[in-house]
Every structure is written in structure tokens, then in C-alpha cells.
Amino acid sequence: DFYPDTTFQYRLKIKDIINLCEAEDTVNINVSKPANAKTGNDKRICDGDSLKITATGGVSYKWFPNKWMDNPLSPNPTLFPDSTINYNLVAFSGVCPSDTDQVKITVGYYPTVYAGVDKFICKGDTVNIGYSYDSIYKYKWTPPLTILFSDCIF
């Protein structure tokens, strides 16, 4: 027994010492690295969008479930989930045991945006714009507004 750590071709020669005839043959030893499945960090996506994820650490791959996925055998499938889902990856590497990893895709939903009705004012007048505030959102007006009162909600 021996333990090669790289793929190599071995040659065996045999010589008949009486008749001086020779013969040879080769054997290929293909060494595979063990699978080490990696899916990367969990991801976030908005409903209706697509996302490409990446598998590494194997020679071939299979994703489960194959729901909302363009190719469950691809190392880089495109996803288009409509709700949060965990994808399990099985990575294969030749004759070595398979390995698994998991990635969670959290699906968020676009907020309803309403900036208010168009308004007509005279130069120098003040105007209130916007709508009710919710602390789970971050608000940004462009171009930046001149705020007259610090308790205004934008």
C-alpha cells in the first residue's frame, strides 16, 4: 500500500530474465481532494428580484430544494424566490465523500412609497411634504431639503 497525494501515472516493466523479453503497462492513480462545500453568507433579496449564488469546494454540485432556481446542478444558479427559503448544497468531489452547506435567502418586500400630491406655492412660502413615518424605514429626500423644524418627519 502507498498513499499518493497527487494524480500520477505509474509504469510497471517486467523482464523475463531467461528469454530477455520485456512487457510494460501503466496505471493512472487519480487523486481527488475531499469535498468542502461552501455557499457563502446568507443573502437578502427583494420580492421580484433575482440573485445568483455561488458554490465552491467541489467538482459537481446539487442544490435542494430546486424551487425558484434555474439550474439545481449549477455551481452558480440564479434564484428568484418569492419568500424566504433555505437552500442546501451538496458538493461532490470524485470518489471522496460529499459535503454539505446551507445558505438562507431572506426575501423582503418593497415598501409602499408615496411622497404626496404635487403642490403649487409662491416663492418664499413653506410647504409640507411626505407622509407618515415608520421607524423600520430609512428615508432620504433628493435633492436635500431645507428643514425649518427639527421635529419634521421626512
PDB file of C-alpha atoms in Angstrom:
ATOM      1  CA  ASP A   1       0.000   0.000   0.000  1.00  0.00           C
ATOM      2  CA  PHE A   2       1.057   3.567  -0.613  1.00  0.00           C
ATOM      3  CA  TYR A   3      -0.636   6.934  -0.260  1.00  0.00           C
ATOM      4  CA  PRO A   4      -0.142   9.268  -3.244  1.00  0.00           C
ATOM      5  CA  ASP A   5      -1.253  12.852  -2.718  1.00  0.00           C
ATOM      6  CA  THR A   6      -1.267  13.894  -6.392  1.00  0.00           C
ATOM      7  CA  THR A   7      -2.586  12.362  -9.588  1.00  0.00           C
ATOM      8  CA  PHE A   8       0.124  10.408 -11.332  1.00  0.00           C
ATOM      9  CA  GLN A   9       0.738   7.664 -13.861  1.00  0.00           C
ATOM     10  CA  TYR A  10       2.797   4.693 -12.709  1.00  0.00           C
ATOM     11  CA  ARG A  11       4.567   2.365 -15.119  1.00  0.00           C
ATOM     12  CA  LEU A  12       5.472  -1.259 -14.469  1.00  0.00           C
ATOM     13  CA  LYS A  13       8.091  -3.086 -16.550  1.00  0.00           C
ATOM     14  CA  ILE A  14       8.642  -6.809 -16.343  1.00  0.00           C
ATOM     15  CA  LYS A  15      11.593  -8.590 -17.912  1.00  0.00           C
ATOM     16  CA  ASP A  16      11.867 -12.330 -18.368  1.00  0.00           C
ATOM     17  CA  ILE A  17      15.439 -12.961 -17.226  1.00  0.00           C
ATOM     18  CA  ILE A  18      15.693 -16.203 -19.175  1.00  0.00           C
ATOM     19  CA  ASN A  19      14.334 -15.145 -22.577  1.00  0.00           C
ATOM     20  CA  LEU A  20      15.054 -11.414 -22.085  1.00  0.00           C
ATOM     21  CA  CYS A  21      11.510 -10.488 -23.177  1.00  0.00           C
ATOM     22  CA  GLU A  22      10.033  -7.319 -21.728  1.00  0.00           C
ATOM     23  CA  ALA A  23       6.498  -6.044 -21.261  1.00  0.00           C
ATOM     24  CA  GLU A  24       5.095  -2.980 -19.612  1.00  0.00           C
ATOM     25  CA  ASP A  25       1.818  -1.486 -18.516  1.00  0.00           C
ATOM     26  CA  THR A  26       0.676   1.713 -16.826  1.00  0.00           C
ATOM     27  CA  VAL A  27      -1.838   2.539 -14.173  1.00  0.00           C
ATOM     28  CA  ASN A  28      -3.257   6.002 -13.521  1.00  0.00           C
ATOM     29  CA  ILE A  29      -3.890   6.986  -9.928  1.00  0.00           C
ATOM     30  CA  ASN A  30      -6.336   9.897  -9.881  1.00  0.00           C
ATOM     31  CA  VAL A  31      -6.311  11.669  -6.548  1.00  0.00           C
ATOM     32  CA  SER A  32      -9.376  13.770  -5.689  1.00  0.00           C
ATOM     33  CA  LYS A  33      -9.469  16.393  -2.977  1.00  0.00           C
ATOM     34  CA  PRO A  34     -12.230  15.845  -0.417  1.00  0.00           C
ATOM     35  CA  ALA A  35     -15.309  17.991  -0.990  1.00  0.00           C
ATOM     36  CA  ASN A  36     -15.539  21.138   1.134  1.00  0.00           C
ATOM     37  CA  ALA A  37     -18.942  22.676   0.333  1.00  0.00           C
ATOM     38  CA  LYS A  38     -19.235  26.453   0.708  1.00  0.00           C
ATOM     39  CA  THR A  39     -22.251  28.595  -0.144  1.00  0.00           C
ATOM     40  CA  GLY A  40     -21.108  31.928   1.260  1.00  0.00           C
ATOM     41  CA  ASN A  41     -23.002  34.162   3.640  1.00  0.00           C
ATOM     42  CA  ASP A  42     -26.779  34.314   3.912  1.00  0.00           C
ATOM     43  CA  LYS A  43     -28.329  36.764   1.448  1.00  0.00           C
ATOM     44  CA  ARG A  44     -31.204  39.233   1.282  1.00  0.00           C
ATOM     45  CA  ILE A  45     -33.283  39.962  -1.800  1.00  0.00           C
ATOM     46  CA  CYS A  46     -36.415  41.947  -2.594  1.00  0.00           C
ATOM     47  CA  ASP A  47     -39.503  40.159  -3.884  1.00  0.00           C
ATOM     48  CA  GLY A  48     -39.483  40.031  -7.685  1.00  0.00           C
ATOM     49  CA  ASP A  49     -35.694  40.351  -7.976  1.00  0.00           C
ATOM     50  CA  SER A  50     -33.256  37.589  -8.892  1.00  0.00           C
ATOM     51  CA  LEU A  51     -29.963  36.639  -7.277  1.00  0.00           C
ATOM     52  CA  LYS A  52     -27.016  34.490  -8.368  1.00  0.00           C
ATOM     53  CA  ILE A  53     -25.409  32.362  -5.651  1.00  0.00           C
ATOM     54  CA  THR A  54     -22.091  30.546  -5.827  1.00  0.00           C
ATOM     55  CA  ALA A  55     -21.000  27.098  -4.686  1.00  0.00           C
ATOM     56  CA  THR A  56     -17.351  26.184  -4.173  1.00  0.00           C
ATOM     57  CA  GLY A  57     -15.414  23.251  -2.782  1.00  0.00           C
ATOM     58  CA  GLY A  58     -16.450  20.501  -5.159  1.00  0.00           C
ATOM     59  CA  VAL A  59     -16.267  19.205  -8.681  1.00  0.00           C
ATOM     60  CA  SER A  60     -20.036  18.937  -9.127  1.00  0.00           C
ATOM     61  CA  TYR A  61     -22.980  20.242  -7.130  1.00  0.00           C
ATOM     62  CA  LYS A  62     -26.642  19.693  -6.367  1.00  0.00           C
ATOM     63  CA  TRP A  63     -28.947  22.225  -4.677  1.00  0.00           C
ATOM     64  CA  PHE A  64     -32.071  21.339  -2.643  1.00  0.00           C
ATOM     65  CA  PRO A  65     -34.819  22.287  -2.929  1.00  0.00           C
ATOM     66  CA  ASN A  66     -34.686  23.220  -6.597  1.00  0.00           C
ATOM     67  CA  LYS A  67     -37.660  25.545  -6.121  1.00  0.00           C
ATOM     68  CA  TRP A  68     -37.305  29.048  -7.651  1.00  0.00           C
ATOM     69  CA  MET A  69     -33.938  28.093  -9.203  1.00  0.00           C
ATOM     70  CA  ASP A  70     -32.867  27.953 -12.840  1.00  0.00           C
ATOM     71  CA  ASN A  71     -30.419  25.017 -12.577  1.00  0.00           C
ATOM     72  CA  PRO A  72     -30.024  22.889  -9.421  1.00  0.00           C
ATOM     73  CA  LEU A  73     -26.835  21.259 -10.802  1.00  0.00           C
ATOM     74  CA  SER A  74     -25.026  24.549 -11.473  1.00  0.00           C
ATOM     75  CA  PRO A  75     -22.335  25.944  -9.169  1.00  0.00           C
ATOM     76  CA  ASN A  76     -23.857  29.391  -9.906  1.00  0.00           C
ATOM     77  CA  PRO A  77     -27.636  29.090 -10.130  1.00  0.00           C
ATOM     78  CA  THR A  78     -29.888  32.110 -10.460  1.00  0.00           C
ATOM     79  CA  LEU A  79     -32.623  32.296  -7.827  1.00  0.00           C
ATOM     80  CA  PHE A  80     -35.938  34.086  -7.987  1.00  0.00           C
ATOM     81  CA  PRO A  81     -37.639  33.226  -4.669  1.00  0.00           C
ATOM     82  CA  ASP A  82     -40.919  34.799  -3.650  1.00  0.00           C
ATOM     83  CA  SER A  83     -40.481  34.008   0.051  1.00  0.00           C
ATOM     84  CA  THR A  84     -37.647  33.273   2.470  1.00  0.00           C
ATOM     85  CA  ILE A  85     -36.007  29.889   1.862  1.00  0.00           C
ATOM     86  CA  ASN A  86     -33.004  27.805   2.935  1.00  0.00           C
ATOM     87  CA  TYR A  87     -31.034  26.199   0.114  1.00  0.00           C
ATOM     88  CA  ASN A  88     -28.932  23.129   0.884  1.00  0.00           C
ATOM     89  CA  LEU A  89     -25.848  22.393  -1.209  1.00  0.00           C
ATOM     90  CA  VAL A  90     -24.251  19.001  -1.707  1.00  0.00           C
ATOM     91  CA  ALA A  91     -20.743  19.192  -3.185  1.00  0.00           C
ATOM     92  CA  PHE A  92     -19.208  16.131  -4.795  1.00  0.00           C
ATOM     93  CA  SER A  93     -15.519  15.536  -5.474  1.00  0.00           C
ATOM     94  CA  GLY A  94     -14.740  12.390  -7.395  1.00  0.00           C
ATOM     95  CA  VAL A  95     -14.645   9.270  -5.241  1.00  0.00           C
ATOM     96  CA  CYS A  96     -14.381  11.220  -1.992  1.00  0.00           C
ATOM     97  CA  PRO A  97     -17.361  11.627   0.365  1.00  0.00           C
ATOM     98  CA  SER A  98     -19.715  14.512  -0.405  1.00  0.00           C
ATOM     99  CA  ASP A  99     -20.019  17.569   1.848  1.00  0.00           C
ATOM    100  CA  THR A 100     -22.936  19.918   2.571  1.00  0.00           C
ATOM    101  CA  ASP A 101     -23.555  23.567   3.367  1.00  0.00           C
ATOM    102  CA  GLN A 102     -26.625  25.794   3.582  1.00  0.00           C
ATOM    103  CA  VAL A 103     -27.485  29.375   2.666  1.00  0.00           C
ATOM    104  CA  LYS A 104     -30.585  31.295   3.747  1.00  0.00           C
ATOM    105  CA  ILE A 105     -32.187  33.671   1.275  1.00  0.00           C
ATOM    106  CA  THR A 106     -34.408  36.191   3.049  1.00  0.00           C
ATOM    107  CA  VAL A 107     -37.000  37.814   0.824  1.00  0.00           C
ATOM    108  CA  GLY A 108     -38.100  41.322   1.723  1.00  0.00           C
ATOM    109  CA  TYR A 109     -40.872  43.338   0.189  1.00  0.00           C
ATOM    110  CA  TYR A 110     -40.655  46.769  -1.364  1.00  0.00           C
ATOM    111  CA  PRO A 111     -42.252  49.441   0.823  1.00  0.00           C
ATOM    112  CA  THR A 112     -45.146  51.470  -0.487  1.00  0.00           C
ATOM    113  CA  VAL A 113     -43.821  54.913  -1.348  1.00  0.00           C
ATOM    114  CA  TYR A 114     -45.996  57.975  -1.515  1.00  0.00           C
ATOM    115  CA  ALA A 115     -44.318  61.380  -1.495  1.00  0.00           C
ATOM    116  CA  GLY A 116     -47.631  63.242  -1.546  1.00  0.00           C
ATOM    117  CA  VAL A 117     -49.582  65.156  -4.156  1.00  0.00           C
ATOM    118  CA  ASP A 118     -47.915  67.731  -6.361  1.00  0.00           C
ATOM    119  CA  LYS A 119     -48.252  71.229  -4.888  1.00  0.00           C
ATOM    120  CA  PHE A 120     -48.076  74.748  -6.246  1.00  0.00           C
ATOM    121  CA  ILE A 121     -46.731  77.503  -3.992  1.00  0.00           C
ATOM    122  CA  CYS A 122     -45.401  81.028  -4.272  1.00  0.00           C
ATOM    123  CA  LYS A 123     -41.670  81.598  -3.936  1.00  0.00           C
ATOM    124  CA  GLY A 124     -40.821  82.104  -0.274  1.00  0.00           C
ATOM    125  CA  ASP A 125     -43.786  80.059   1.042  1.00  0.00           C
ATOM    126  CA  THR A 126     -43.249  76.915   3.106  1.00  0.00           C
ATOM    127  CA  VAL A 127     -44.694  73.575   2.185  1.00  0.00           C
ATOM    128  CA  ASN A 128     -45.246  70.274   3.984  1.00  0.00           C
ATOM    129  CA  ILE A 129     -44.442  67.157   2.022  1.00  0.00           C
ATOM    130  CA  GLY A 130     -44.166  63.497   2.871  1.00  0.00           C
ATOM    131  CA  TYR A 131     -46.306  61.028   4.661  1.00  0.00           C
ATOM    132  CA  SER A 132     -46.415  59.157   7.945  1.00  0.00           C
ATOM    133  CA  TYR A 133     -43.135  57.953   9.411  1.00  0.00           C
ATOM    134  CA  ASP A 134     -42.291  54.337  10.242  1.00  0.00           C
ATOM    135  CA  SER A 135     -39.112  53.549  12.195  1.00  0.00           C
ATOM    136  CA  ILE A 136     -38.329  50.400  10.182  1.00  0.00           C
ATOM    137  CA  TYR A 137     -37.547  52.516   7.111  1.00  0.00           C
ATOM    138  CA  LYS A 138     -34.720  54.868   6.294  1.00  0.00           C
ATOM    139  CA  TYR A 139     -35.868  57.979   4.463  1.00  0.00           C
ATOM    140  CA  LYS A 140     -33.842  60.071   2.029  1.00  0.00           C
ATOM    141  CA  TRP A 141     -35.056  63.005   0.009  1.00  0.00           C
ATOM    142  CA  THR A 142     -33.147  64.143  -3.065  1.00  0.00           C
ATOM    143  CA  PRO A 143     -32.157  66.808  -3.612  1.00  0.00           C
ATOM    144  CA  PRO A 144     -31.623  67.559   0.106  1.00  0.00           C
ATOM    145  CA  LEU A 145     -34.382  69.616   1.711  1.00  0.00           C
ATOM    146  CA  THR A 146     -34.094  72.728   3.821  1.00  0.00           C
ATOM    147  CA  ILE A 147     -35.744  71.734   7.088  1.00  0.00           C
ATOM    148  CA  LEU A 148     -37.271  74.531   9.104  1.00  0.00           C
ATOM    149  CA  PHE A 149     -38.348  72.490  12.116  1.00  0.00           C
ATOM    150  CA  SER A 150     -36.317  69.725  13.694  1.00  0.00           C
ATOM    151  CA  ASP A 151     -39.407  67.669  14.542  1.00  0.00           C
ATOM    152  CA  CYS A 152     -40.457  67.350  10.904  1.00  0.00           C
ATOM    153  CA  ILE A 153     -40.728  63.856   9.622  1.00  0.00           C
ATOM    154  CA  PHE A 154     -39.047  63.161   6.337  1.00  0.00           C
TER     155      PHE A 154
END
